[in-house]
mmCIF file of C-alpha atoms in Angstrom:
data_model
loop_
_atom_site.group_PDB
_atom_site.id
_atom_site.type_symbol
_atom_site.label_atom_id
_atom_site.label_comp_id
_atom_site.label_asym_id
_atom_site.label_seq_id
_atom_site.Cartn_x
_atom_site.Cartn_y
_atom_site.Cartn_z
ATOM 1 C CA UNK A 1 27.560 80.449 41.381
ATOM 2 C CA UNK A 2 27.560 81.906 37.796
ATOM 3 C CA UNK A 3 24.015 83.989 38.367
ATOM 4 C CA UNK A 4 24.111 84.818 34.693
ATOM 5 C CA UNK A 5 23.620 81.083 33.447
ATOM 6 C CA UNK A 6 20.708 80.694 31.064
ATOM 7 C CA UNK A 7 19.491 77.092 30.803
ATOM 8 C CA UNK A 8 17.059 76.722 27.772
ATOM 9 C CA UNK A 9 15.546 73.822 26.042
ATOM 10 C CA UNK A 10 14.645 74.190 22.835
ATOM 11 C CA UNK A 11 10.949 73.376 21.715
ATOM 12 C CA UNK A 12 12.291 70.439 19.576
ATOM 13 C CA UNK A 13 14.343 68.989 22.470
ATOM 14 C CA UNK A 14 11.299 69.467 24.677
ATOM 15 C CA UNK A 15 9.423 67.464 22.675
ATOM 16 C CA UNK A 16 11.355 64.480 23.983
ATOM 17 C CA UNK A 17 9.405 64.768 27.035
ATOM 18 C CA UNK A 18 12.991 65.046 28.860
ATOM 19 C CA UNK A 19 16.016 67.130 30.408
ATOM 20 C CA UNK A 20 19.023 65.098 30.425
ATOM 21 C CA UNK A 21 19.859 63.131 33.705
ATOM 22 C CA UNK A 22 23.612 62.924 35.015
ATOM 23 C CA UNK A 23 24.845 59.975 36.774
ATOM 24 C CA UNK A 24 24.353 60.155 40.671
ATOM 25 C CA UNK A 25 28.032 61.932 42.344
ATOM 26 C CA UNK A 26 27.248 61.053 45.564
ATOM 27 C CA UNK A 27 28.805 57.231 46.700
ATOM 28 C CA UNK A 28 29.040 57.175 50.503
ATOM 29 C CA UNK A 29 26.425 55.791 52.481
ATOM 30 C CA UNK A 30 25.377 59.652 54.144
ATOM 31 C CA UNK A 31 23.875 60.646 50.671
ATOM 32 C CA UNK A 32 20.328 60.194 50.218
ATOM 33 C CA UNK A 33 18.867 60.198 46.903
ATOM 34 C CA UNK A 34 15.090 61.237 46.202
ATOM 35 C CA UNK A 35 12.803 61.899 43.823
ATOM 36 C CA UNK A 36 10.288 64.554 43.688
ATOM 37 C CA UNK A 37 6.957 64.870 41.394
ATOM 38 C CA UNK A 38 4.866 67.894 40.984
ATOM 39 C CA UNK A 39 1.954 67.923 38.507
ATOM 40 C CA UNK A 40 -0.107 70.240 37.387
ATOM 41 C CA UNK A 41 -3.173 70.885 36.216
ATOM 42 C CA UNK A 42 -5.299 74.025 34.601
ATOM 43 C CA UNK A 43 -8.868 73.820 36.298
ATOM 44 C CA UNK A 44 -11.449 75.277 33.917
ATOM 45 C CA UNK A 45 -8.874 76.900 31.079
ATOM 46 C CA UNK A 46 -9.787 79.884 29.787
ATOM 47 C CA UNK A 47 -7.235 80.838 26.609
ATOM 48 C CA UNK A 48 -3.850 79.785 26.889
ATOM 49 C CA UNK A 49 -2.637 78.827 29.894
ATOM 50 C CA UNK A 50 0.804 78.618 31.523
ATOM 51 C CA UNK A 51 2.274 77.337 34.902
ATOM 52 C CA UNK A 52 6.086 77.281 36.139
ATOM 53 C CA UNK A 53 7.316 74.486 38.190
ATOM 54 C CA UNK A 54 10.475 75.427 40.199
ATOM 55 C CA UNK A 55 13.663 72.654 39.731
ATOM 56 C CA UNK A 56 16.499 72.101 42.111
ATOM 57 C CA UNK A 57 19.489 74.107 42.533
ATOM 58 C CA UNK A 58 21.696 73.944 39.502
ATOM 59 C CA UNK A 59 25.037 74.364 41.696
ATOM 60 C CA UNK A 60 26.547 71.222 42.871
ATOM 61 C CA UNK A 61 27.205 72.009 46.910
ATOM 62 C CA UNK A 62 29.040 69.029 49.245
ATOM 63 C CA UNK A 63 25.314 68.721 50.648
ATOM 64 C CA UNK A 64 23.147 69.047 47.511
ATOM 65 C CA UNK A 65 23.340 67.343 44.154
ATOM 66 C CA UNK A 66 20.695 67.401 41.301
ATOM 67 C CA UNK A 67 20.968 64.240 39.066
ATOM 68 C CA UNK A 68 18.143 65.782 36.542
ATOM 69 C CA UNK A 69 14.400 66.486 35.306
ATOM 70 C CA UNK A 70 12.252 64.856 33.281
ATOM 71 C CA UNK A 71 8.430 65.749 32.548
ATOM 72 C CA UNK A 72 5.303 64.283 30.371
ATOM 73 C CA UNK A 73 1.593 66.334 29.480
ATOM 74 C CA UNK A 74 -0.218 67.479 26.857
ATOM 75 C CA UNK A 75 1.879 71.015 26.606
ATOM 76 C CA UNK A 76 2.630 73.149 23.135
ATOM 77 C CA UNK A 77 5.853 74.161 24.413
ATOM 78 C CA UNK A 78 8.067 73.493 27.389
ATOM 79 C CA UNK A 79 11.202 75.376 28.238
ATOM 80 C CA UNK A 80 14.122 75.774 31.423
ATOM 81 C CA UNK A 81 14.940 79.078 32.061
ATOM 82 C CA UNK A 82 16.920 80.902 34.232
ATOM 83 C CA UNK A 83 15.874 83.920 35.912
ATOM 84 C CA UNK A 84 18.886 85.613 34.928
ATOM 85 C CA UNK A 85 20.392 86.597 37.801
ATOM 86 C CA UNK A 86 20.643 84.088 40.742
ATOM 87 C CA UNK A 87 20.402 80.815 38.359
ATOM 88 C CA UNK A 88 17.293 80.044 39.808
ATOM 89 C CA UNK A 89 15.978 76.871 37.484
ATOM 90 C CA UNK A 90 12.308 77.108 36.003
ATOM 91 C CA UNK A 91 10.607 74.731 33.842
ATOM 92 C CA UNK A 92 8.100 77.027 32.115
ATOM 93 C CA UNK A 93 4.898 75.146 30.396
ATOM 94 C CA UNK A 94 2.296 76.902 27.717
ATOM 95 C CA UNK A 95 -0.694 75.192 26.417
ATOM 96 C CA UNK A 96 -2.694 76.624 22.929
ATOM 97 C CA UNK A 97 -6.011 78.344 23.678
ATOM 98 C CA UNK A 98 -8.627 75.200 23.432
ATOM 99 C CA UNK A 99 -6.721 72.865 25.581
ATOM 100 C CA UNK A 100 -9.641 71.514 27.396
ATOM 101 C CA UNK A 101 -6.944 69.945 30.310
ATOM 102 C CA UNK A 102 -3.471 71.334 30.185
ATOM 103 C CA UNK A 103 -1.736 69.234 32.658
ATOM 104 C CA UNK A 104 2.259 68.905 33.099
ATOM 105 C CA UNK A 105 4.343 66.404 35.584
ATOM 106 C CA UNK A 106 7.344 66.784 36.409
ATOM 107 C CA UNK A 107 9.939 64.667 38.404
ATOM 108 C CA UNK A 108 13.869 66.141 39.639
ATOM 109 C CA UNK A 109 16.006 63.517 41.264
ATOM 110 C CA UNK A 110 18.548 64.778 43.753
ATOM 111 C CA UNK A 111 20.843 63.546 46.210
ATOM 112 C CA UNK A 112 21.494 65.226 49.653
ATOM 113 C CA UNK A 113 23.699 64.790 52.906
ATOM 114 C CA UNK A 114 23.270 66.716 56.115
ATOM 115 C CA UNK A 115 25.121 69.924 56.665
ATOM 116 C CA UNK A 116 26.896 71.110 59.576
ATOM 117 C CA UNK A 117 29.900 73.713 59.823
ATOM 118 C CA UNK A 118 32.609 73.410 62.421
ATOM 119 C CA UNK A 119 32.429 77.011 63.379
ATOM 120 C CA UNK A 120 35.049 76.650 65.973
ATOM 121 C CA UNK A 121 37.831 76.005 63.500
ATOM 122 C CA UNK A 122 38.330 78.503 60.994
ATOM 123 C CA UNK A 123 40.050 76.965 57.500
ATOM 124 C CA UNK A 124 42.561 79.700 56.389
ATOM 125 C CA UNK A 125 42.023 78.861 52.673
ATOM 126 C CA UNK A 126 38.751 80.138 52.942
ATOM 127 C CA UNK A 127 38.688 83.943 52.162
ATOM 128 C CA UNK A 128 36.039 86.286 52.076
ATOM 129 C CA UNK A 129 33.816 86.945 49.237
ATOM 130 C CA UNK A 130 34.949 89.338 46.083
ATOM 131 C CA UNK A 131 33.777 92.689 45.834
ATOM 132 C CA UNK A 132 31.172 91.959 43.059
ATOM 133 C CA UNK A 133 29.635 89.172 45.756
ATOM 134 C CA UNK A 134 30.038 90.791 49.073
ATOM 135 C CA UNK A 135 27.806 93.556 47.093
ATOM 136 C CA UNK A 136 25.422 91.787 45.864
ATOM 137 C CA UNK A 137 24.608 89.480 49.041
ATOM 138 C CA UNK A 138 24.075 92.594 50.865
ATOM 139 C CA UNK A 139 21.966 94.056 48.342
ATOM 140 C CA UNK A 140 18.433 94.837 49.401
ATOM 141 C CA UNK A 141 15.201 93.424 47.493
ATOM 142 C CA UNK A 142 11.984 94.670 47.084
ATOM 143 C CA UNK A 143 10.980 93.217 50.380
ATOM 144 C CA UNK A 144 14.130 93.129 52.307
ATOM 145 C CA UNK A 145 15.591 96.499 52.692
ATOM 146 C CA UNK A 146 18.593 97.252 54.335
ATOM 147 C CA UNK A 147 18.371 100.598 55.584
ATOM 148 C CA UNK A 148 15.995 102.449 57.815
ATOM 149 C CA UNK A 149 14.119 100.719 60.448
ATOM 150 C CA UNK A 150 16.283 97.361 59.806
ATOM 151 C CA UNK A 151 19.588 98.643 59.930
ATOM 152 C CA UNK A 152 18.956 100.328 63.282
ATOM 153 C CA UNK A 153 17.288 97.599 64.532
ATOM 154 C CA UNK A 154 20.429 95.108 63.538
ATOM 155 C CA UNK A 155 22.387 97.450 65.169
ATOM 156 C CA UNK A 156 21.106 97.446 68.497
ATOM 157 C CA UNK A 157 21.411 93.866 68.136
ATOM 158 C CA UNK A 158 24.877 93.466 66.787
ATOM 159 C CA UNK A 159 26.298 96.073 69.171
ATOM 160 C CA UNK A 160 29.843 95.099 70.541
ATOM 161 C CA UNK A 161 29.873 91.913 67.771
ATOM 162 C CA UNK A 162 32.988 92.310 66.231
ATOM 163 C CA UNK A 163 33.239 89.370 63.662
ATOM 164 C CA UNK A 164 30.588 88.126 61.404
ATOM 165 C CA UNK A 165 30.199 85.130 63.325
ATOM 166 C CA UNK A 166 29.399 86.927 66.500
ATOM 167 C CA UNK A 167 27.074 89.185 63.874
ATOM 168 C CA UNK A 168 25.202 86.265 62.746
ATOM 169 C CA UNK A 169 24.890 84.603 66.041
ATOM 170 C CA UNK A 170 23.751 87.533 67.654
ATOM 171 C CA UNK A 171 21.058 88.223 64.658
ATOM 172 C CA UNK A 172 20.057 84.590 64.816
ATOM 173 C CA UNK A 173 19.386 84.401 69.112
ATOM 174 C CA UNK A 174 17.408 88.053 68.589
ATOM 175 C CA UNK A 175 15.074 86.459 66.191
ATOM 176 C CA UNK A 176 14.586 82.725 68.625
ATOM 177 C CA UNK A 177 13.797 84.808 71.419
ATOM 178 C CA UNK A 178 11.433 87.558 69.706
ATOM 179 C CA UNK A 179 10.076 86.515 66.845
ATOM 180 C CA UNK A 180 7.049 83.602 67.068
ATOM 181 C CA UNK A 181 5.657 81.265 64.089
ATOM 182 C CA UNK A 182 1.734 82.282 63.511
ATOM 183 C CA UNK A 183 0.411 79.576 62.266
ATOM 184 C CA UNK A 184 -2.549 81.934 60.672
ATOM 185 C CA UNK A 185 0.084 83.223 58.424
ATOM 186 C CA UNK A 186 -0.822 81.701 54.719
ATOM 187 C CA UNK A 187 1.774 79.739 53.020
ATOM 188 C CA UNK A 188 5.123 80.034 54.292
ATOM 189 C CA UNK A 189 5.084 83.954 54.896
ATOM 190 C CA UNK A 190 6.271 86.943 51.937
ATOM 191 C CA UNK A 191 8.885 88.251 54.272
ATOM 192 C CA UNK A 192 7.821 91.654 54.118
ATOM 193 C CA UNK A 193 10.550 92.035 57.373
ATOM 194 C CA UNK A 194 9.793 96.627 57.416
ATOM 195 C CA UNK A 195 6.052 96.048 58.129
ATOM 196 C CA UNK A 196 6.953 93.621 60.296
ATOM 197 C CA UNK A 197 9.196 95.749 62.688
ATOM 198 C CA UNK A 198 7.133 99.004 61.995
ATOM 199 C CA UNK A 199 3.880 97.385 63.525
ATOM 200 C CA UNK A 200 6.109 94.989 65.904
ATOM 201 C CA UNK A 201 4.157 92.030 64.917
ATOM 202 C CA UNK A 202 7.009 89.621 64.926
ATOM 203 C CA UNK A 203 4.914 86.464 63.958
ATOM 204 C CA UNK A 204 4.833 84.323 60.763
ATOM 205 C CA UNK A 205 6.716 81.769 58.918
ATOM 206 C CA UNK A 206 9.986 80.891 57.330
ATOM 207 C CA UNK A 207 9.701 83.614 54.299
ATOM 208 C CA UNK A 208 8.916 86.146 57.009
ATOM 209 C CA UNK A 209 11.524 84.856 60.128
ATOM 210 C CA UNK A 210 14.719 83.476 57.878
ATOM 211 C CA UNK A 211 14.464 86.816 55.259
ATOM 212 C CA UNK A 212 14.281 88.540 59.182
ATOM 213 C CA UNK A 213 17.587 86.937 59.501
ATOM 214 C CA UNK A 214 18.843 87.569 55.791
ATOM 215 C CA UNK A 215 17.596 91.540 56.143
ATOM 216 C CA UNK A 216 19.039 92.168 59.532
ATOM 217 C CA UNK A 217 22.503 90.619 58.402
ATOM 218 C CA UNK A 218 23.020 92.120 54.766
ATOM 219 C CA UNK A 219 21.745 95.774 56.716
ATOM 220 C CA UNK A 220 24.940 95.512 58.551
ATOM 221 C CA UNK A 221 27.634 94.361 56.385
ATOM 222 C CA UNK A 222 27.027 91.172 56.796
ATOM 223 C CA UNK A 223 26.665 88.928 53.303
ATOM 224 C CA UNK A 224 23.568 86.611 53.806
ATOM 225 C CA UNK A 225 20.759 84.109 51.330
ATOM 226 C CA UNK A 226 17.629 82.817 51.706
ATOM 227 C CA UNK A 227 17.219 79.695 49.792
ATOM 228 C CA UNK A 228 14.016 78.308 48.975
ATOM 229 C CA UNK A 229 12.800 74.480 49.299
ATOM 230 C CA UNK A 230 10.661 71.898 50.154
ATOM 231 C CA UNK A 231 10.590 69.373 52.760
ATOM 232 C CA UNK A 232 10.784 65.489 51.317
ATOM 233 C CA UNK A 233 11.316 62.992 53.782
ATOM 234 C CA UNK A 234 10.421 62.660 58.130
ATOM 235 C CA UNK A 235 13.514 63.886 60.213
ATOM 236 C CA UNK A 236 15.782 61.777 61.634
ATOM 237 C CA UNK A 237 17.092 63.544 64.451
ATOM 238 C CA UNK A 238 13.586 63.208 66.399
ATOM 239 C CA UNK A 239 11.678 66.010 65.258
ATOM 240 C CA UNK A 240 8.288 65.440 64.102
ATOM 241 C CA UNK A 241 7.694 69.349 63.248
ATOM 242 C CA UNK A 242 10.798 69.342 60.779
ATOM 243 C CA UNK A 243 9.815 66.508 58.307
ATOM 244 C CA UNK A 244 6.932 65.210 56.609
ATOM 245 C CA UNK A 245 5.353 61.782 56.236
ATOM 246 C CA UNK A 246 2.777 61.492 54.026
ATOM 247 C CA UNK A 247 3.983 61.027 50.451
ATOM 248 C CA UNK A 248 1.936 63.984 49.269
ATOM 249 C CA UNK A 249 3.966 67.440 50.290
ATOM 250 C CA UNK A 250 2.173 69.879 48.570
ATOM 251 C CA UNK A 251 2.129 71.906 51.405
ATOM 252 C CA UNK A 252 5.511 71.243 52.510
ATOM 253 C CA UNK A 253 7.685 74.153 51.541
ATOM 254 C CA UNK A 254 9.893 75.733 53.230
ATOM 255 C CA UNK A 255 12.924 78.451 52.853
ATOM 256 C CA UNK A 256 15.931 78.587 54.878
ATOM 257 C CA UNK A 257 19.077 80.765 55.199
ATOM 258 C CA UNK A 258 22.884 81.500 55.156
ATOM 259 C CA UNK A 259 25.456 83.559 55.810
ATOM 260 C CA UNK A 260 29.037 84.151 54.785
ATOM 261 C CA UNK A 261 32.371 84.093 57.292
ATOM 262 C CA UNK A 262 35.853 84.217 56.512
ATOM 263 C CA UNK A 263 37.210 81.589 57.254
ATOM 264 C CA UNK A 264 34.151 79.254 57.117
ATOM 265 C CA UNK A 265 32.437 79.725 54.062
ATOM 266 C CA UNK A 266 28.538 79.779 53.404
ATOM 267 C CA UNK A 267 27.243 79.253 57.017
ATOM 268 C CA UNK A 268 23.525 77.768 57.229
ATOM 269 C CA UNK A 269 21.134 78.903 59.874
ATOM 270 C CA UNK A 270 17.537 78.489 60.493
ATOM 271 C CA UNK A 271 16.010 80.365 63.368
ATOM 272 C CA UNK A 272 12.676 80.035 61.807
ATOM 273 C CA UNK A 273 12.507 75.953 62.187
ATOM 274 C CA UNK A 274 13.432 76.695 65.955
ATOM 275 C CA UNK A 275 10.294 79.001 66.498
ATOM 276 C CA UNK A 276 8.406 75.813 64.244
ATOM 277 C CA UNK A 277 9.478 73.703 66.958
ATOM 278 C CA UNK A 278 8.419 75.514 69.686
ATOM 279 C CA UNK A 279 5.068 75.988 68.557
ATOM 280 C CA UNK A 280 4.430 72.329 66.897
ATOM 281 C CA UNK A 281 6.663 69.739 68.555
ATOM 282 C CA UNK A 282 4.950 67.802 70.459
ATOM 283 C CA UNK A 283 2.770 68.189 72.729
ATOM 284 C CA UNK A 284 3.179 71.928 71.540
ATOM 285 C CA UNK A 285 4.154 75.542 72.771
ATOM 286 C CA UNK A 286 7.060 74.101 74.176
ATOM 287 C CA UNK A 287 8.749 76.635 76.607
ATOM 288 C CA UNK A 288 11.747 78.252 74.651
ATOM 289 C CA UNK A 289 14.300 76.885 77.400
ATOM 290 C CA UNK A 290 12.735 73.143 76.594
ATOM 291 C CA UNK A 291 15.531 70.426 76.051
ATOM 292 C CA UNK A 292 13.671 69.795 72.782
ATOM 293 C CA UNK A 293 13.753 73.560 71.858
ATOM 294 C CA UNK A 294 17.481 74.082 73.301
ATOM 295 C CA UNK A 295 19.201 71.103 71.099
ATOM 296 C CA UNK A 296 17.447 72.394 67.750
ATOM 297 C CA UNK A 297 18.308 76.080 68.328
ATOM 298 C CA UNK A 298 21.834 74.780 68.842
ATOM 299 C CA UNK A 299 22.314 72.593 65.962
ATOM 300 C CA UNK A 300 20.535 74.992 62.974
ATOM 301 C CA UNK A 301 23.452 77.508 64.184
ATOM 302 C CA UNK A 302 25.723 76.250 61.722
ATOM 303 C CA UNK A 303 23.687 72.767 60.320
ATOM 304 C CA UNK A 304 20.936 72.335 58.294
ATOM 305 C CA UNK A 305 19.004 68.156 58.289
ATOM 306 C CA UNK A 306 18.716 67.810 54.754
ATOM 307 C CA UNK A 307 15.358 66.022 54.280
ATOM 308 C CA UNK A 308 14.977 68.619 52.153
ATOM 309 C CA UNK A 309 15.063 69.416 48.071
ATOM 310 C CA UNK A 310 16.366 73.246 47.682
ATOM 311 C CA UNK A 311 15.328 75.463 44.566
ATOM 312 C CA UNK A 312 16.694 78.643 44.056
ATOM 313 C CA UNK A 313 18.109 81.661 46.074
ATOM 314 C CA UNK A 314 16.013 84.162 44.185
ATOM 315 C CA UNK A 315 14.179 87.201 44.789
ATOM 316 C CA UNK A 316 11.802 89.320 43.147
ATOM 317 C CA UNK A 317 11.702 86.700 40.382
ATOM 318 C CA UNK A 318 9.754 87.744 36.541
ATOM 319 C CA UNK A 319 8.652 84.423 35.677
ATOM 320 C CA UNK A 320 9.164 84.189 31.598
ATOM 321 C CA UNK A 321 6.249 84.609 29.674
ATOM 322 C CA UNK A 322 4.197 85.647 32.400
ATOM 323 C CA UNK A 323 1.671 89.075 32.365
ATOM 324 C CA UNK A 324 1.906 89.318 35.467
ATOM 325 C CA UNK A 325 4.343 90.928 38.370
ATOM 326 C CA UNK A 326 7.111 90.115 39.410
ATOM 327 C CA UNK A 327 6.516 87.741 42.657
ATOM 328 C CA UNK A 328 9.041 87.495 46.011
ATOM 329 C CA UNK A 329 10.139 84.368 45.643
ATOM 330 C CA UNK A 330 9.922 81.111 43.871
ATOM 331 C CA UNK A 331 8.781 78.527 46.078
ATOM 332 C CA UNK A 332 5.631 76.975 44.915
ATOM 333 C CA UNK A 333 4.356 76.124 41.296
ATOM 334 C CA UNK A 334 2.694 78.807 39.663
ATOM 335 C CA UNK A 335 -0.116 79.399 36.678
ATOM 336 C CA UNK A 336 -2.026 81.258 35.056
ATOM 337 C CA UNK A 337 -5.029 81.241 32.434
ATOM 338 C CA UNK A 338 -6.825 83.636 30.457
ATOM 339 C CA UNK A 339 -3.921 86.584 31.366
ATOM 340 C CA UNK A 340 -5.126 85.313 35.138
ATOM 341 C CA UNK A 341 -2.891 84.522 37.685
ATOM 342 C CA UNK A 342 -4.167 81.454 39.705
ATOM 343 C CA UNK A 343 -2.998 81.557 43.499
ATOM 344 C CA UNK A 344 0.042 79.348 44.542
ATOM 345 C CA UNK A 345 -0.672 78.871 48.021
ATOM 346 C CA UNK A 346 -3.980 76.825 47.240
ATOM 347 C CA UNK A 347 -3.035 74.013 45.816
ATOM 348 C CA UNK A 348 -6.275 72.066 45.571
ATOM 349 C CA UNK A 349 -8.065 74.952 43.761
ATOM 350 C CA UNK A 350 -4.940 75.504 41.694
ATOM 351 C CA UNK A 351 -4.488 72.599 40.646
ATOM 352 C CA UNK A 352 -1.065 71.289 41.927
ATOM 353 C CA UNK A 353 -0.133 68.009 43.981
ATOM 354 C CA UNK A 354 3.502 67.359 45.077
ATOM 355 C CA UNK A 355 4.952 63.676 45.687
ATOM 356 C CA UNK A 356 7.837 62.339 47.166
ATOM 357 C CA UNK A 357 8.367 59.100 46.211
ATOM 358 C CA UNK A 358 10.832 58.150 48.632
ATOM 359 C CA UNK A 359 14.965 57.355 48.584
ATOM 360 C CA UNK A 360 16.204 55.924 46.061
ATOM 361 C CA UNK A 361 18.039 52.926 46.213
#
């Protein structure tokens, strides 16, 4: 990935109500192609108002494609940007001061095919990362440090591992069996993975149990992502807990993780969707030895069902234009009005609704 790309769209090629859409790669029957709406709207506008609407990953992978974006509203200006530095995509929206209803909507078509590594045969061609890489997917954030309680933690864990493989795995069966999804947790979790071990509370969501896995891994030389998404379609591997229905997904975001290995590549992992399964699968709080429980924590070592549209891979994200802080991740649509920040994990007061509209012949 080129994390210095800068996509921008000019205010007179905005004005076409479009971003330009490539012809579909994918032409084997395991690709599934979606398409994904998100509009928003500015409740009760005070001054100018702005919102940012995520888009899909700009890298092409062998399991993730974006075809392209197009939008419609009532906006002054609409612009893509990059945040600069992991090529995370943002459509960024401002409406003049007197807009009575600013509202934007947005639709990304993307294809996807399920993902699973082979992780007992190594391809020699397959190196490990460069220097420049390696350092920066081991680099803390503001919420993920890598030293400190972490690293010695990951050490305890890892002791005796000797490849990254046995790293990772070890990392990844640590947080099944001692971490728990709290469903109290709002949204999907900040991953604030210090506070976490200092108090020993080891409950919460994917942003808190995957950046576990990403913090634990980079603390120990180990070069490891989180990359943010949302869920689009039902599973179809038999797991009500890791899909969604209804067309509506507003609510249906979720991050996941990798890590690198010579000789493998980019490795995905989810420990966080087994801990989801335990809790919501039916009939719920499955034990963590369950059939059920014992398949899923075996396949999201090394696979990832790909029901699901992925953003970005970025932390600690500015969003352009914005007067406000810089924000963990983005995940969800945000906005603000009148120099306020409106809150991303209520969509109904927001106002935001997500659609998936299905696959796509």
């Amino acid at each position: 990935m080129d994390r210095r790309a800068f996509l921008k769209v000019s205010a007179a090629a905005a004005s076409a109500s479009s971003l330009p859409w490539r012809s579909a790669l994918a032409d084997t029957a395991d690709w599934r192609t979606y398409d994904v709406t998100t509009k928003v709207t500015i409740l009760k506008p005070r001054g100018a108002s702005r919102a940012w609407v995520p888009l899909p990953l700009t890298d092409d992978t062998d399991w993730h494609r974006a075809i392209g974006n197009s939008w419609s509203g009532n906006a002054a200006k609409v612009q893509v940007h990059s945040d600069g530095k992991y090529g995370a995509a943002i459509l960024f929206a401002e409406w003049r001061e007197g807009e009575e209803t600013p509202i934007v909507e947005v639709t990304s078509r993307f294809t996807t095919r399920d993902r699973a590594v082979d992780l007992s045969k190594p391809n020699a061609g397959i190196g490990r990362l460069s220097a420049a890489d390696h350092a920066f997917y081991t680099a803390p954030t503001d919420l993920i440090p890598t030293d400190g309680i972490v690293r010695q933690t990951a050490q305890e864990i890892v002791k005796g591992a000797r490849t990254d493989i046995d790293k990772a795995r070890a990392i990844y069966e640590w947080i099944v069996e001692n971490t728990f999804r709290d469903p109290k947790t709002r949204g999907c979790g900040w991953g604030d993975i210090k506070s976490m071990l200092e108090t020993k509370n080891l409950g919460g969501k994917c942003g808190d149990l995957n950046a576990m896995f990403v913090g634990l891994s980079r603390s120990v030389g180990v070069p490891a992502r989180d990359i943010y998404g949302i869920r689009v379609a039902p599973s179809i591997h038999g797991y009500k807990s890791l899909g969604v229905g209804a067309p509506v997904i507003s609510k249906a975001q979720h991050c996941r993780a990798e890590f690198y290995a010579q000789g493998f590549g980019w490795v995905p992992v989810d420990p966080a969707d087994v801990r989801k399964v335990v809790l919501e699968e039916p009939p719920g709080n499955l034990a963590v030895n369950d059939p059920k429980v014992e398949a899923a924590r075996k396949r999201l070592f090394g696979g990832w069902e790909m029901n699901w549209l992925a953003y970005n891979m970025a932390h600690d994200v500015k969003l352009p234009g914005s007067s406000g802080p810089k924000i963990p991740y983005l995940m969800y649509p945000n906005g603000e009005t009148g120099g306020k920040a409106l809150d991303p994990l209520e969509p109904d007061a927001f106002r935001y609704e997500i659609r998936s509209n299905g696959v796509k012949a």
